[in-house]
Short mmCIF file of C-alpha atoms in Angstrom, two decimals:
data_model
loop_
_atom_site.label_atom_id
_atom_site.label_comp_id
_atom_site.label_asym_id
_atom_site.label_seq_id
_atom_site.Cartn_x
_atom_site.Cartn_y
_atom_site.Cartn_z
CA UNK A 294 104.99 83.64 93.47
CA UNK A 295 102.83 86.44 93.34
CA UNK A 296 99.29 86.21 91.47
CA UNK A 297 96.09 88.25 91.05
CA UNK A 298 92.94 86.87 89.35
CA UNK A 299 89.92 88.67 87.75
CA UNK A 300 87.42 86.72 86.79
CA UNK A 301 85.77 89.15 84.66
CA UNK A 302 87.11 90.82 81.78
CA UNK A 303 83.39 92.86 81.60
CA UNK A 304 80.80 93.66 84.27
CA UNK A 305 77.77 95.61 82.36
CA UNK A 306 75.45 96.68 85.49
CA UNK A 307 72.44 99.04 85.31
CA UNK A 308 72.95 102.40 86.68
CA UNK A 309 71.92 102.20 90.95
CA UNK A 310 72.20 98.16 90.77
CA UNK A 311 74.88 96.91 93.07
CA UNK A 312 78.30 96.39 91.98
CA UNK A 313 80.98 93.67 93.01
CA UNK A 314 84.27 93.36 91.08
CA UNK A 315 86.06 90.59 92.32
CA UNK A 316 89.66 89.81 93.05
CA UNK A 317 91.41 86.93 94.17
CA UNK A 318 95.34 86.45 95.13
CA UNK A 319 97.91 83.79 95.70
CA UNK A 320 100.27 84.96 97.82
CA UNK A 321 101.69 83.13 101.04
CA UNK A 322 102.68 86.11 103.39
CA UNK A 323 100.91 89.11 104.64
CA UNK A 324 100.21 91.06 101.57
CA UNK A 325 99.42 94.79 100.46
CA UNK A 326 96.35 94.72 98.30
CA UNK A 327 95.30 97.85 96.04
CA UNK A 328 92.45 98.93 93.62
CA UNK A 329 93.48 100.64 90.47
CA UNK A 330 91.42 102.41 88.25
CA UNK A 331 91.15 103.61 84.45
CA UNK A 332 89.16 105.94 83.46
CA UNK A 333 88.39 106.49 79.74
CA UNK A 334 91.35 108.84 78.44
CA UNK A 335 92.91 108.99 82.40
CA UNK A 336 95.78 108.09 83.59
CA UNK A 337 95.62 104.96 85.57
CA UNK A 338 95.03 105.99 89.29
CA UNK A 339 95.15 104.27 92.55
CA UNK A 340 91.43 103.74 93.99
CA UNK A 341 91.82 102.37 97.35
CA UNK A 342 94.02 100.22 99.14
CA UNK A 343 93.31 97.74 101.58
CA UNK A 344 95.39 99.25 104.82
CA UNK A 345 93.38 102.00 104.53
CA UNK A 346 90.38 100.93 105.09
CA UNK A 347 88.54 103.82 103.54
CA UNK A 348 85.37 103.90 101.02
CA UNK A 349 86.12 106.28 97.49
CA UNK A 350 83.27 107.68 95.44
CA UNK A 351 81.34 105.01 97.67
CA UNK A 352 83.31 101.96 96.77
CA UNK A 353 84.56 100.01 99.13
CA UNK A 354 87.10 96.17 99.71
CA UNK A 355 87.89 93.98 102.17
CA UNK A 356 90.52 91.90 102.57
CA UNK A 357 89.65 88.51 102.95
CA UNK A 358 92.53 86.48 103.92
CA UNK A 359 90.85 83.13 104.16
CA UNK A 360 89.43 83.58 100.62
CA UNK A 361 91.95 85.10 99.54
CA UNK A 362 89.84 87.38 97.98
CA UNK A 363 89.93 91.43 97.56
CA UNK A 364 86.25 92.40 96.39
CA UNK A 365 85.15 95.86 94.89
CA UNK A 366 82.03 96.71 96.07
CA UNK A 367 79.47 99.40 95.96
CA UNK A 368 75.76 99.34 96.72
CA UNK A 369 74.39 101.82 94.11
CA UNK A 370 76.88 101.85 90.76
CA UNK A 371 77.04 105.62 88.66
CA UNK A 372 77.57 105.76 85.28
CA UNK A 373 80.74 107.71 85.92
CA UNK A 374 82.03 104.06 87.51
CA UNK A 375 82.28 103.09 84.53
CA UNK A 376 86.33 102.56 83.65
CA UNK A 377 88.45 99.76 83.60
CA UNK A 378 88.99 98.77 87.11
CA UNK A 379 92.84 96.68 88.46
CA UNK A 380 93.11 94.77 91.67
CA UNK A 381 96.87 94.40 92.11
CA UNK A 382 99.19 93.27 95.07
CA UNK A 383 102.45 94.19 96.97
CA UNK A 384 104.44 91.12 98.18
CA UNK A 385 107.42 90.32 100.59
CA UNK A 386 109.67 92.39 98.88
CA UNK A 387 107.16 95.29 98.64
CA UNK A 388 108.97 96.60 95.67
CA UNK A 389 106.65 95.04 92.82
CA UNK A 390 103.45 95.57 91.94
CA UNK A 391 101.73 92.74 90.62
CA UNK A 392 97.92 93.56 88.85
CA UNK A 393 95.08 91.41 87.22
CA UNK A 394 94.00 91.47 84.02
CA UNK A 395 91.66 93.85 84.60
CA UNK A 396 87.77 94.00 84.34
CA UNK A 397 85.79 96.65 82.06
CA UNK A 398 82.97 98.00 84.46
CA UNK A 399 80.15 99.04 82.12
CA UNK A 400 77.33 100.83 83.82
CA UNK A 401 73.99 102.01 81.62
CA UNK A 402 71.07 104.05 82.46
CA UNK B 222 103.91 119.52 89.27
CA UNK B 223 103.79 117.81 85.95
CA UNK B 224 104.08 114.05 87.08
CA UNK B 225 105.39 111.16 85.70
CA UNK B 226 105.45 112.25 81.88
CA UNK B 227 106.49 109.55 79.17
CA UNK B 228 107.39 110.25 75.62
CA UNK B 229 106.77 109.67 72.81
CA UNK B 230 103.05 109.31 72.70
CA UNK B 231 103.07 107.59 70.14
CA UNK B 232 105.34 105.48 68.03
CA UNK B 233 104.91 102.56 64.48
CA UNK B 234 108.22 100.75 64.48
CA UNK B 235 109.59 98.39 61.76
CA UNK B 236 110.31 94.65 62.32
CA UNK B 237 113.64 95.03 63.76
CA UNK B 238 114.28 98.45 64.90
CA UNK B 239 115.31 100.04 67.87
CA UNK B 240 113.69 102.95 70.36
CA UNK B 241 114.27 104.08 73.41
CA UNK B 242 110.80 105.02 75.43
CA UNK B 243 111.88 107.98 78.45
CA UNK B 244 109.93 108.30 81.14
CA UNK B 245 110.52 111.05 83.47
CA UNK B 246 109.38 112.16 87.65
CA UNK B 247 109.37 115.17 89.45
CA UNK B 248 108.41 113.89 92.02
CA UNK B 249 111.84 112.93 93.73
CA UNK B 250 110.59 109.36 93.73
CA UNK B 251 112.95 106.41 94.54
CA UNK B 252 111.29 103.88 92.75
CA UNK B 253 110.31 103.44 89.31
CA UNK B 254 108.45 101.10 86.57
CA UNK B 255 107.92 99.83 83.46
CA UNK B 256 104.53 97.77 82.24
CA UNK B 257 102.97 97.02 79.22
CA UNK B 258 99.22 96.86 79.01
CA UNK B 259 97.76 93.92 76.56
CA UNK B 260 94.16 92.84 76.38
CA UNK B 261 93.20 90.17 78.77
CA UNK B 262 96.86 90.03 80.25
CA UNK B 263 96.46 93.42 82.35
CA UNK B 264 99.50 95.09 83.33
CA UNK B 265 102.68 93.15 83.51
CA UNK B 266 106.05 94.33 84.46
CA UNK B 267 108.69 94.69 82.56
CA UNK B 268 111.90 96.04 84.67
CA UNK B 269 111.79 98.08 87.42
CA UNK B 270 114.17 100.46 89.59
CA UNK B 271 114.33 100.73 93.39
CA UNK B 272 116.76 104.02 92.55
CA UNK B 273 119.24 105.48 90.46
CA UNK B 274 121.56 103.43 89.14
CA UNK B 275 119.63 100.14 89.61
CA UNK B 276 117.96 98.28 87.76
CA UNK B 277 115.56 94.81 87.87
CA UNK B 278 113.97 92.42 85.81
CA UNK B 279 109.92 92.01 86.06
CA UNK B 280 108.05 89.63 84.70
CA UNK B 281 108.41 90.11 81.44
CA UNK B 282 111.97 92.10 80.61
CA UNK B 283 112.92 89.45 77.48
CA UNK B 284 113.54 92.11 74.61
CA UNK B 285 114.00 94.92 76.60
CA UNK B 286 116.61 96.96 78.41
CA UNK B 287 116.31 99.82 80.99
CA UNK B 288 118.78 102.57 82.19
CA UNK B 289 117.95 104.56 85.60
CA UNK B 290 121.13 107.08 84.75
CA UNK B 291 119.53 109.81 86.76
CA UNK B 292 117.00 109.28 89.63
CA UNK B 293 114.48 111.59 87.45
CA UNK B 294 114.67 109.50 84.24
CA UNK B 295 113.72 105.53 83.51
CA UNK B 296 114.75 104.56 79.76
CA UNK B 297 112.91 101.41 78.05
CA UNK B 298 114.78 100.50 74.98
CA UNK B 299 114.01 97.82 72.49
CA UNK B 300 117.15 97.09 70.59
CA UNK B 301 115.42 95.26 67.86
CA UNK B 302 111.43 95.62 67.68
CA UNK B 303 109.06 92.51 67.30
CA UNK B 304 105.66 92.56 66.25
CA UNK B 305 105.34 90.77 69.69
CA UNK B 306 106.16 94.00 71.57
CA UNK B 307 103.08 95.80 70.06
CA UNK B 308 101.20 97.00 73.26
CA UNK B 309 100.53 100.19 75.42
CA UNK B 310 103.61 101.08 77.80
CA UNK B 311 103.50 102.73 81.00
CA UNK B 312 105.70 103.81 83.35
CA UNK B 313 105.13 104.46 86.77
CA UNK B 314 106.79 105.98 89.93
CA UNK B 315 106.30 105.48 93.51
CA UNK B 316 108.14 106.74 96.93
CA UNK B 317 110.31 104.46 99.16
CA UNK B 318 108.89 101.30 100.36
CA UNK B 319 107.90 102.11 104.02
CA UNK B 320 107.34 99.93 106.85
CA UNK B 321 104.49 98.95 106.73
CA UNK B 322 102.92 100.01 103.95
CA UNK B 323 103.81 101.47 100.15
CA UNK B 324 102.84 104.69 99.15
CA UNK B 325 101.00 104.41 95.25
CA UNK B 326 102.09 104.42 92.20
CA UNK B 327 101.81 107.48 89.54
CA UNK B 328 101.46 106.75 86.13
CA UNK B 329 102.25 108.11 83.02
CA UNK B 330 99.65 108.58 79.81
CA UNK B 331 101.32 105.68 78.39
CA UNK B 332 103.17 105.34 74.81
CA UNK B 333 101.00 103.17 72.33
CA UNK B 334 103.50 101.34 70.15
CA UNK B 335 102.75 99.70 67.06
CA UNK B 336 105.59 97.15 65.70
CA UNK B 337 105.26 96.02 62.13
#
């Protein structure tokens, strides 16, 4: 079975302190890991996914297959971060996308 | 382009009721998906659709039934409302599952749904 686990339901950070959202995943294949984010009154939007190996508006994840683990970072957090912020999974039938609860990312000046 | 559009926006339904929640693409995707968003629970799915005509149960489809009659439109109906099924619905839409790698999802605004 497919899982995803956020710890955090809130993260409250200062505004340039570093950030790190974490994720972690049961899965026993080869999965397809993505960040999802909400921004207040926004549709829900896809962030970055782990293939890609890309940074957006400076956050970055890496898959951690040992860990199992799929951690949202970025050094300097903005207080237009703040959103609610989805790790979520594709599994062996790549037709399902599985999310975590979720964790609010507060960031104040 | 408008997107993945769902309506209605909103909706208060009786104990016991019945609605039907339409979400529709224009983006000629195949695949297509219905969650409900609850505090502390995240997203979970409810049914999905790999394309028209076909449907599949998510983790959560007790209480609800889906119809993918055209590959534009994904129905979510409740045939008789709990107070249970109070939450925030999305749908979503994504293209075919590739090779390697699945292209993202699009979401709709959502449809907040208040059962009495």
């Amino acid at each position: 079975a497919q899982r995803v686990t956020q710890p955090e339901k809130l993260l409250s950070v200062f505004k340039g302190a570093p950030v790190e959202l974490k994720c972690n995943y049961s899965y026993s294949g080869s999965p397809e890991l993505f960040w999802y984010v909400q921004y207040s009154r926004q549709r829900l939007q896809l962030l970055l996914r782990h293939i890609s190996r890309e940074s957006i508006k400076g956050f970055t994840a890496d898959l951690n297959k040992g860990e199992t683990s799929f951690h949202l970072k970025k050094p300097f957090a903005q207080e237009e971060d703040s959103a609610m912020y989805y790790c979520a999974l594709i599994g062996e039938y790549g037709n399902k996308l599985v999310f975590g609860a979720g964790t609010i990312l507060r960031v104040k000046s | 382009n408008a997107g993945v559009t769902q309506t209605p926006k909103f909706r208060v339904l009786k104990t016991g009721q019945s609605m039907t929640l339409l979400c529709a693409q224009d983006m000629n995707h195949e695949y297509m998906y219905w969650y409900r968003q609850d505090p502390g629970m995240g997203l979970r799915l409810i049914h999905y659709s790999v394309g028209e005509g076909t449907t599949a149960k998510g983790e959560v489809p007790d209480g609800y039934n889906v119809s993918r009659l055209k590959k534009q439109n994904f129905l979510l109906g409740l045939e008789s409302a709990a107070p249970s099924q109070t939450s925030v619905y999305f749908c979503a839409s994504s293209y075919r599952y590739g090779n390697s790698y699945n292209s993202p999802l699009h979401f709709g605004n959502g449809t907040r749904l208040t059962v009495t």
